[in-house]
Amino acid sequence: MKQPIDVLSRWSTMVEGLQQSSREFYTETTSNLAEHQLKDVRTEHVTMSEGGVFSAKREYLQIRHRDFVYHVCAAPYGNGFFVSSWLGQTENGFVAWLASIRFIGPIVKLFASFFKPLTYYKIDTAQMFHSVVHGAVTKALDRVISAQGKRALTEAERKPVMRDLFDRFR
């Protein structure tokens, strides 16, 4: 059973007229990420359903660091190329399973917040992981855009949408 992901950040853009292989884009992103020599970071290609059980599947580049997971999707879309990314936090193991049970889940989550509180370190780690991975994604996209002579992304187009990490405690 897949654990639910608490989405912390998302980003997407579509570049008209851009032609690129998803696999090549993922390879470029992984290479950019390797330049940072991060410890405890794992990358893999995963497939996810576009909808329900019988829907088509889409390939994503999954990047994990501790409880954080980053999913990058890159694919042709219409007359261009689309890239999206999602940073999330996931809980694994027995406690996560207990938390998923309807009636006892809220109690488990309450106790879990005492044993695994939100700390400056956790916030800093999430933000640095996000910054490095998002930078690797945009660097890969910048290279493809430049090589094909397309218009560079604006600063506004480069900005991800971040969720307030403190929302869950309000």
CSV table of C-alpha atoms in Angstrom, one decimal:
chain,number,residue,atom,x,y,z
A,1,MET,CA,0.0,0.0,0.0
A,2,LYS,CA,1.4,3.4,-1.0
A,3,GLN,CA,1.5,6.0,1.8
A,4,PRO,CA,-0.3,9.3,1.3
A,5,ILE,CA,1.9,12.2,0.4
A,6,ASP,CA,1.4,15.6,2.1
A,7,VAL,CA,2.2,18.0,-0.7
A,8,LEU,CA,4.5,20.9,0.4
A,9,SER,CA,5.3,22.5,-3.0
A,10,ARG,CA,4.3,22.2,-6.6
A,11,TRP,CA,5.5,23.7,-9.9
A,12,SER,CA,4.7,23.3,-13.6
A,13,THR,CA,5.4,24.9,-16.9
A,14,MET,CA,4.8,24.2,-20.6
A,15,VAL,CA,7.2,25.5,-23.3
A,16,GLU,CA,5.5,25.7,-26.7
A,17,GLY,CA,7.5,24.3,-29.6
A,18,LEU,CA,10.0,22.4,-27.4
A,19,GLN,CA,10.7,18.8,-28.3
A,20,GLN,CA,12.4,16.6,-25.7
A,21,SER,CA,12.5,13.0,-24.6
A,22,SER,CA,11.2,12.5,-21.1
A,23,ARG,CA,13.9,9.9,-20.4
A,24,GLU,CA,16.7,12.3,-21.5
A,25,PHE,CA,15.2,15.1,-19.4
A,26,TYR,CA,15.2,12.8,-16.3
A,27,THR,CA,18.8,11.8,-17.0
A,28,GLU,CA,19.8,15.4,-17.3
A,29,THR,CA,18.0,16.3,-14.0
A,30,THR,CA,19.6,13.3,-12.2
A,31,SER,CA,23.1,14.4,-13.5
A,32,ASN,CA,22.5,18.0,-12.3
A,33,LEU,CA,21.4,16.6,-8.9
A,34,ALA,CA,24.5,14.5,-8.6
A,35,GLU,CA,26.7,17.6,-8.8
A,36,HIS,CA,25.5,18.5,-5.3
A,37,GLN,CA,26.8,15.2,-3.8
A,38,LEU,CA,23.8,14.9,-1.4
A,39,LYS,CA,23.9,12.0,1.0
A,40,ASP,CA,20.9,9.7,1.5
A,41,VAL,CA,19.2,10.8,-1.8
A,42,ARG,CA,17.8,8.1,-4.0
A,43,THR,CA,16.4,8.5,-7.5
A,44,GLU,CA,14.3,6.1,-9.5
A,45,HIS,CA,11.8,6.0,-12.3
A,46,VAL,CA,8.3,5.2,-11.1
A,47,THR,CA,4.9,4.9,-12.9
A,48,MET,CA,1.8,6.4,-11.5
A,49,SER,CA,-1.8,6.2,-12.6
A,50,GLU,CA,-3.3,9.2,-14.4
A,51,GLY,CA,-6.6,8.5,-12.7
A,52,GLY,CA,-8.2,5.4,-11.3
A,53,VAL,CA,-7.1,1.8,-11.3
A,54,PHE,CA,-7.6,1.1,-15.0
A,55,SER,CA,-6.3,4.5,-16.3
A,56,ALA,CA,-3.1,5.0,-18.3
A,57,LYS,CA,0.2,5.3,-16.4
A,58,ARG,CA,2.7,8.1,-16.5
A,59,GLU,CA,6.4,7.9,-15.8
A,60,TYR,CA,7.9,10.2,-13.1
A,61,LEU,CA,11.4,10.7,-11.8
A,62,GLN,CA,11.2,10.1,-8.0
A,63,ILE,CA,13.8,11.6,-5.8
A,64,ARG,CA,13.7,10.7,-2.1
A,65,HIS,CA,15.5,12.1,1.0
A,66,ARG,CA,14.4,10.7,4.3
A,67,ASP,CA,10.6,11.5,4.7
A,68,PHE,CA,10.7,13.8,1.7
A,69,VAL,CA,9.8,12.8,-1.9
A,70,TYR,CA,10.0,14.8,-5.0
A,71,HIS,CA,8.2,13.7,-8.2
A,72,VAL,CA,9.1,15.2,-11.5
A,73,CYS,CA,7.0,14.7,-14.6
A,74,ALA,CA,8.3,15.7,-18.0
A,75,ALA,CA,6.4,14.9,-21.2
A,76,PRO,CA,5.3,16.2,-24.6
A,77,TYR,CA,2.1,18.1,-24.3
A,78,GLY,CA,0.2,19.5,-27.3
A,79,ASN,CA,2.7,21.4,-29.4
A,80,GLY,CA,5.3,21.6,-26.6
A,81,PHE,CA,6.9,20.1,-23.6
A,82,PHE,CA,5.5,20.1,-20.1
A,83,VAL,CA,7.4,19.8,-16.8
A,84,SER,CA,5.8,19.5,-13.3
A,85,SER,CA,7.3,18.8,-9.9
A,86,TRP,CA,5.8,18.0,-6.6
A,87,LEU,CA,7.6,18.0,-3.2
A,88,GLY,CA,5.9,16.0,-0.5
A,89,GLN,CA,6.4,14.5,2.8
A,90,THR,CA,5.4,10.9,3.5
A,91,GLU,CA,5.4,8.8,6.6
A,92,ASN,CA,6.3,5.1,6.4
A,93,GLY,CA,6.1,2.1,8.7
A,94,PHE,CA,3.8,1.0,11.5
A,95,VAL,CA,3.0,4.5,12.8
A,96,ALA,CA,2.0,5.6,9.3
A,97,TRP,CA,-0.2,2.6,9.0
A,98,LEU,CA,-1.9,3.3,12.3
A,99,ALA,CA,-2.4,6.9,11.4
A,100,SER,CA,-4.2,5.8,8.2
A,101,ILE,CA,-6.9,4.0,10.3
A,102,ARG,CA,-10.1,6.2,10.3
A,103,PHE,CA,-10.9,6.3,14.0
A,104,ILE,CA,-7.5,6.1,15.7
A,105,GLY,CA,-5.6,8.0,13.1
A,106,PRO,CA,-6.1,11.5,14.6
A,107,ILE,CA,-5.0,10.2,18.0
A,108,VAL,CA,-1.9,8.6,16.5
A,109,LYS,CA,-1.1,11.8,14.6
A,110,LEU,CA,-1.4,13.8,17.8
A,111,PHE,CA,1.1,11.6,19.7
A,112,ALA,CA,3.4,11.4,16.7
A,113,SER,CA,3.7,15.2,16.8
A,114,PHE,CA,5.1,14.9,20.3
A,115,PHE,CA,7.7,12.4,19.3
A,116,LYS,CA,8.5,13.9,15.9
A,117,PRO,CA,7.9,17.6,16.2
A,118,LEU,CA,8.4,20.1,13.4
A,119,THR,CA,11.8,21.6,14.0
A,120,TYR,CA,13.9,24.3,12.4
A,121,TYR,CA,16.2,21.4,11.2
A,122,LYS,CA,13.3,19.7,9.5
A,123,ILE,CA,12.1,22.9,7.9
A,124,ASP,CA,15.6,23.8,6.7
A,125,THR,CA,16.1,20.3,5.3
A,126,ALA,CA,12.9,20.4,3.4
A,127,GLN,CA,13.7,23.8,2.0
A,128,MET,CA,17.3,22.9,1.0
A,129,PHE,CA,16.2,19.6,-0.6
A,130,HIS,CA,13.5,21.5,-2.4
A,131,SER,CA,15.9,24.2,-3.6
A,132,VAL,CA,18.5,21.8,-4.8
A,133,VAL,CA,16.1,19.5,-6.7
A,134,HIS,CA,14.1,22.4,-8.2
A,135,GLY,CA,17.4,23.9,-9.3
A,136,ALA,CA,18.4,20.6,-11.0
A,137,VAL,CA,15.0,20.5,-12.8
A,138,THR,CA,15.1,24.1,-14.0
A,139,LYS,CA,18.8,23.8,-15.0
A,140,ALA,CA,17.9,20.8,-17.2
A,141,LEU,CA,15.0,22.7,-18.7
A,142,ASP,CA,17.2,25.8,-19.3
A,143,ARG,CA,19.7,23.7,-21.2
A,144,VAL,CA,17.0,22.2,-23.5
A,145,ILE,CA,15.4,25.6,-24.0
A,146,SER,CA,18.7,27.2,-24.9
A,147,ALA,CA,19.8,24.3,-27.2
A,148,GLN,CA,16.5,24.7,-29.2
A,149,GLY,CA,16.6,28.5,-29.3
A,150,LYS,CA,13.4,29.0,-27.3
A,151,ARG,CA,12.5,31.9,-25.0
A,152,ALA,CA,14.0,31.5,-21.5
A,153,LEU,CA,11.6,31.1,-18.5
A,154,THR,CA,10.8,34.3,-16.6
A,155,GLU,CA,11.4,34.6,-12.9
A,156,ALA,CA,7.7,34.3,-12.3
A,157,GLU,CA,7.6,31.1,-14.4
A,158,ARG,CA,10.4,29.6,-12.4
A,159,LYS,CA,8.8,30.1,-8.9
A,160,PRO,CA,7.2,27.0,-7.3
A,161,VAL,CA,4.1,27.3,-5.1
A,162,MET,CA,5.0,26.6,-1.5
A,163,ARG,CA,2.6,25.6,1.1
A,164,ASP,CA,3.1,27.0,4.6
A,165,LEU,CA,4.8,24.2,6.6
A,166,PHE,CA,3.1,25.4,9.8
A,167,ASP,CA,-0.4,25.0,8.3
A,168,ARG,CA,-0.8,21.6,9.9
A,169,PHE,CA,-0.4,23.0,13.4
A,170,ARG,CA,-2.9,25.8,13.1
